[in-house]
Short mmCIF file of C-alpha atoms in Angstrom, two decimals:
data_model
loop_
_atom_site.label_atom_id
_atom_site.label_comp_id
_atom_site.label_asym_id
_atom_site.label_seq_id
_atom_site.Cartn_x
_atom_site.Cartn_y
_atom_site.Cartn_z
CA UNK A 9 57.81 113.22 114.53
CA UNK A 10 59.04 111.72 111.24
CA UNK A 11 58.23 114.96 109.41
CA UNK A 12 60.45 116.87 111.83
CA UNK A 13 63.32 114.45 111.27
CA UNK A 14 62.98 114.68 107.49
CA UNK A 15 62.96 118.48 107.44
CA UNK A 16 65.56 118.91 110.19
CA UNK A 17 68.28 116.24 109.79
CA UNK A 18 70.20 117.89 112.64
CA UNK A 19 67.48 117.01 115.15
CA UNK A 20 69.40 113.86 116.16
CA UNK A 21 72.47 115.96 117.00
CA UNK A 22 70.27 118.38 118.93
CA UNK A 23 68.88 115.45 120.91
CA UNK A 24 72.43 114.30 121.71
CA UNK A 25 73.39 117.77 122.87
CA UNK A 26 70.25 117.98 124.99
CA UNK A 27 71.23 114.74 126.73
CA UNK A 28 74.78 116.05 127.24
CA UNK A 29 73.44 119.26 128.78
CA UNK A 30 71.16 117.29 131.09
CA UNK A 31 73.99 115.03 132.19
CA UNK A 32 76.33 117.98 132.80
CA UNK A 33 73.61 119.81 134.72
CA UNK A 34 73.02 116.82 137.02
CA UNK A 35 76.76 116.44 137.61
CA UNK A 36 77.07 120.14 138.38
CA UNK A 37 74.23 120.02 140.89
CA UNK A 38 75.46 116.85 142.60
CA UNK A 39 78.81 118.61 143.00
CA UNK A 40 76.90 121.45 144.67
CA UNK A 41 75.33 119.06 147.16
CA UNK A 42 71.91 118.56 145.54
CA UNK A 43 70.41 115.13 146.22
CA UNK A 44 66.80 115.67 145.10
CA UNK A 45 65.55 116.08 141.52
CA UNK A 46 62.11 116.81 140.08
CA UNK A 47 62.25 116.10 136.33
CA UNK A 48 59.10 117.22 134.47
CA UNK A 49 58.59 116.19 130.87
CA UNK A 50 60.70 113.11 131.31
CA UNK A 51 60.07 111.30 128.04
CA UNK A 52 60.98 107.66 127.57
CA UNK A 53 63.61 106.47 130.06
CA UNK A 54 66.91 105.95 128.25
CA UNK A 55 70.52 105.40 129.21
CA UNK A 56 71.84 108.40 131.09
CA UNK A 57 68.51 109.33 132.66
CA UNK A 58 68.60 111.74 135.60
CA UNK A 59 68.35 109.04 138.28
CA UNK A 60 71.14 106.99 136.70
CA UNK A 61 73.58 109.90 136.63
CA UNK A 62 72.61 111.28 140.04
CA UNK A 63 72.61 107.94 141.86
CA UNK A 64 75.85 106.83 140.25
CA UNK A 65 77.52 109.92 141.69
CA UNK A 66 75.51 110.07 144.93
CA UNK A 67 73.60 106.82 145.60
CA UNK A 68 71.32 108.51 148.13
CA UNK A 69 69.84 110.81 145.46
CA UNK A 70 66.05 110.89 145.15
CA UNK A 71 64.35 111.53 141.81
CA UNK A 72 60.72 112.12 140.83
CA UNK A 73 59.81 111.98 137.15
CA UNK A 74 56.66 113.60 135.73
CA UNK A 75 55.11 112.96 132.32
CA UNK A 76 51.61 112.68 130.89
CA UNK A 77 52.28 110.10 128.17
CA UNK A 78 50.81 106.64 128.92
CA UNK A 79 53.58 104.99 126.87
CA UNK A 80 56.18 106.72 129.03
CA UNK A 81 54.29 105.59 132.13
CA UNK A 82 54.35 101.96 131.02
CA UNK A 83 58.08 102.06 130.35
CA UNK A 84 58.76 103.97 133.56
CA UNK A 85 57.07 101.34 135.69
CA UNK A 86 59.29 98.68 134.15
CA UNK A 87 62.58 100.54 133.98
CA UNK A 88 62.80 103.11 136.75
CA UNK A 89 64.72 101.26 139.41
CA UNK A 90 66.73 102.84 142.17
CA UNK A 91 69.71 102.27 144.39
CA UNK A 92 69.10 100.90 147.88
CA UNK A 93 70.11 104.25 149.39
CA UNK A 94 68.08 106.45 147.04
CA UNK A 95 64.57 106.47 145.60
CA UNK A 96 62.92 106.96 142.21
CA UNK A 97 59.22 107.64 141.58
CA UNK A 98 57.03 108.51 138.60
CA UNK A 99 53.95 110.77 138.48
CA UNK A 100 51.42 110.78 135.65
CA UNK A 101 50.77 114.52 135.39
CA UNK A 102 51.20 117.60 133.20
CA UNK A 103 53.36 120.69 133.64
CA UNK A 104 50.20 122.74 133.06
CA UNK A 105 48.88 121.52 136.42
CA UNK A 106 51.66 122.29 138.91
CA UNK A 107 49.37 121.94 141.93
CA UNK A 108 48.56 118.34 140.96
CA UNK A 109 52.28 117.60 140.73
CA UNK A 110 53.10 119.24 144.05
CA UNK A 111 50.17 117.57 145.81
CA UNK A 112 50.85 114.05 144.56
CA UNK A 113 51.58 111.65 147.45
CA UNK A 114 54.44 110.05 145.50
CA UNK A 115 56.26 113.37 145.32
CA UNK A 116 55.68 114.02 149.01
CA UNK A 117 56.85 110.51 149.92
CA UNK A 118 59.99 110.70 147.77
CA UNK A 119 61.19 114.29 148.14
CA UNK A 120 61.68 116.40 151.25
CA UNK A 121 60.50 119.85 150.20
CA UNK A 122 62.21 121.41 153.20
CA UNK A 123 65.54 120.56 151.51
CA UNK A 124 66.89 121.85 148.15
CA UNK A 125 65.43 120.32 144.99
CA UNK A 126 66.58 120.63 141.39
CA UNK A 127 63.57 121.39 139.17
CA UNK A 128 64.47 120.14 135.68
CA UNK A 129 62.49 121.19 132.60
CA UNK A 130 64.39 119.88 129.59
CA UNK A 131 62.75 119.31 126.23
CA UNK A 132 59.34 120.54 127.38
CA UNK A 133 59.07 124.35 127.50
CA UNK A 134 58.73 124.65 123.72
CA UNK A 135 55.50 122.63 123.96
CA UNK A 136 53.97 125.23 126.31
CA UNK A 137 52.89 128.24 124.18
CA UNK A 138 52.92 131.70 125.71
CA UNK A 139 49.12 131.85 126.09
CA UNK A 140 49.41 128.95 128.56
CA UNK A 141 51.63 131.13 130.75
CA UNK A 142 54.77 129.02 131.07
CA UNK A 143 56.50 131.62 133.24
CA UNK A 144 53.64 131.44 135.75
CA UNK A 145 53.75 127.62 135.75
CA UNK A 146 57.49 127.55 136.41
CA UNK A 147 57.10 130.23 139.07
CA UNK A 148 54.42 128.21 140.87
CA UNK A 149 56.70 125.17 141.04
CA UNK A 150 59.68 127.21 142.21
CA UNK A 151 57.59 128.91 144.89
CA UNK A 152 57.03 125.50 146.52
CA UNK A 153 60.75 124.74 146.70
CA UNK A 154 63.03 125.99 149.49
CA UNK A 155 65.99 128.34 149.26
CA UNK A 156 69.01 126.61 147.78
CA UNK A 157 66.92 124.86 145.13
CA UNK A 158 67.82 125.06 141.43
CA UNK A 159 66.02 125.52 138.12
CA UNK A 160 67.44 123.72 135.06
CA UNK A 161 65.98 124.77 131.71
CA UNK A 162 66.50 124.05 128.03
CA UNK A 163 64.67 126.03 125.32
CA UNK A 164 64.83 126.07 121.49
CA UNK A 165 65.36 129.48 119.91
CA UNK A 166 65.41 131.09 116.47
CA UNK A 167 67.99 133.68 117.54
CA UNK A 168 70.56 132.12 115.20
CA UNK A 169 68.30 131.33 112.23
CA UNK A 170 67.66 133.34 109.11
CA UNK A 171 64.34 135.24 109.26
CA UNK A 172 61.30 133.27 108.16
CA UNK A 173 59.62 129.96 109.06
CA UNK A 174 61.78 127.18 110.43
CA UNK A 175 61.58 123.49 109.66
CA UNK A 176 60.93 122.23 113.19
CA UNK A 177 58.05 124.58 113.93
CA UNK A 178 56.49 124.03 110.49
CA UNK A 179 56.72 120.26 110.76
CA UNK A 180 55.29 120.27 114.27
CA UNK A 181 52.44 122.50 113.12
CA UNK A 182 51.50 120.05 110.39
CA UNK A 183 51.60 117.24 112.95
CA UNK A 184 49.32 119.20 115.27
CA UNK A 185 52.04 119.66 117.88
CA UNK A 186 52.45 123.12 119.47
CA UNK A 187 55.99 124.47 119.26
CA UNK A 188 57.13 127.74 120.83
CA UNK A 189 60.56 129.20 120.14
CA UNK A 190 61.82 131.88 122.53
CA UNK A 191 64.48 134.56 122.32
CA UNK A 192 67.32 134.82 124.80
CA UNK A 193 65.49 137.60 126.66
CA UNK A 194 62.29 135.54 126.83
CA UNK A 195 64.28 132.59 128.11
CA UNK A 196 66.07 134.76 130.68
CA UNK A 197 62.71 135.78 132.18
CA UNK A 198 62.37 132.28 133.65
CA UNK A 199 65.41 133.04 135.82
CA UNK A 200 64.16 136.36 137.21
CA UNK A 201 65.18 136.55 140.86
CA UNK A 202 67.52 133.55 140.57
CA UNK A 203 71.30 133.47 140.64
CA UNK A 204 72.62 132.05 137.36
CA UNK A 205 75.16 129.28 137.76
CA UNK A 206 78.28 129.83 135.60
CA UNK A 207 78.51 129.94 132.65
CA UNK A 208 74.97 131.40 132.71
CA UNK A 209 72.73 131.29 129.64
CA UNK A 210 74.54 129.57 126.79
CA UNK A 211 73.82 127.54 123.71
CA UNK A 212 73.59 123.91 124.79
CA UNK A 213 76.62 123.06 122.66
CA UNK A 214 78.73 125.68 124.47
CA UNK A 215 77.56 125.04 128.04
CA UNK A 216 80.66 123.86 129.93
CA UNK A 217 82.07 122.53 126.66
CA UNK A 218 85.74 123.20 127.34
CA UNK A 219 86.58 119.51 127.12
CA UNK A 220 84.28 118.73 124.20
CA UNK A 221 85.51 117.99 120.64
CA UNK A 222 86.26 121.04 118.53
CA UNK A 223 84.99 122.75 116.50
CA UNK A 224 81.61 122.96 118.20
CA UNK A 225 78.40 122.65 116.13
CA UNK A 226 77.20 125.80 114.41
CA UNK A 227 74.75 127.85 116.47
CA UNK A 228 72.13 127.48 113.74
CA UNK A 229 72.40 123.68 114.04
CA UNK A 230 71.94 123.68 117.81
CA UNK A 231 69.25 126.32 118.21
CA UNK A 232 68.62 125.86 121.94
CA UNK A 233 69.69 127.60 125.13
CA UNK A 234 70.49 125.93 128.43
CA UNK A 235 70.97 127.41 131.91
CA UNK A 236 70.79 126.72 135.64
CA UNK A 237 69.57 129.19 138.24
CA UNK A 238 69.74 129.01 142.05
CA UNK A 239 66.96 130.18 144.33
CA UNK A 240 68.37 132.31 147.14
#
């Protein structure tokens, strides 16, 4: 991803804001009584991972991570520890195969799918192009979760860019990495039938940012939406 970093110097700030959004989302859901999290597209475990935040606030929280990168798997086995009251597990799988995720014994042993679960897809949807039917994939996962569950999404957008090619997509294309921007309306489709949690669909930098340093980053520097929806 060096080419992306060179062409988009703001990518480090975007990564920081993504982590802030994730942390705020977990805090929000713990406050709402959620104690189970299914985080798909985990990436390398770092400080402030979902299980760390959730179990610090509610030690009984249970977290299942899903990723298909063998490097992530190796790190996860070494680093993903849990509290005595809670549990943390890792599944080697791909978002494109939701039935494999849902049928994995480690998920079934760690999470109680009769109780609310937070499905977290942060930093992954832009790697699922439209022809791979991301809305269907997300819908399949949500269909397996009970009422009271939540969907947490983050998605890059070009809504605030000047018309024309953008650095991130161009750099990813040269690196052979698929990259799919989506408009606000396209992003909103993922939440069809769900109740949006205030403040609804917002730029990551503006999502519950009342206490954050001002001024906030320019929309063109952030370029990603974040939102949480509740399944009735």
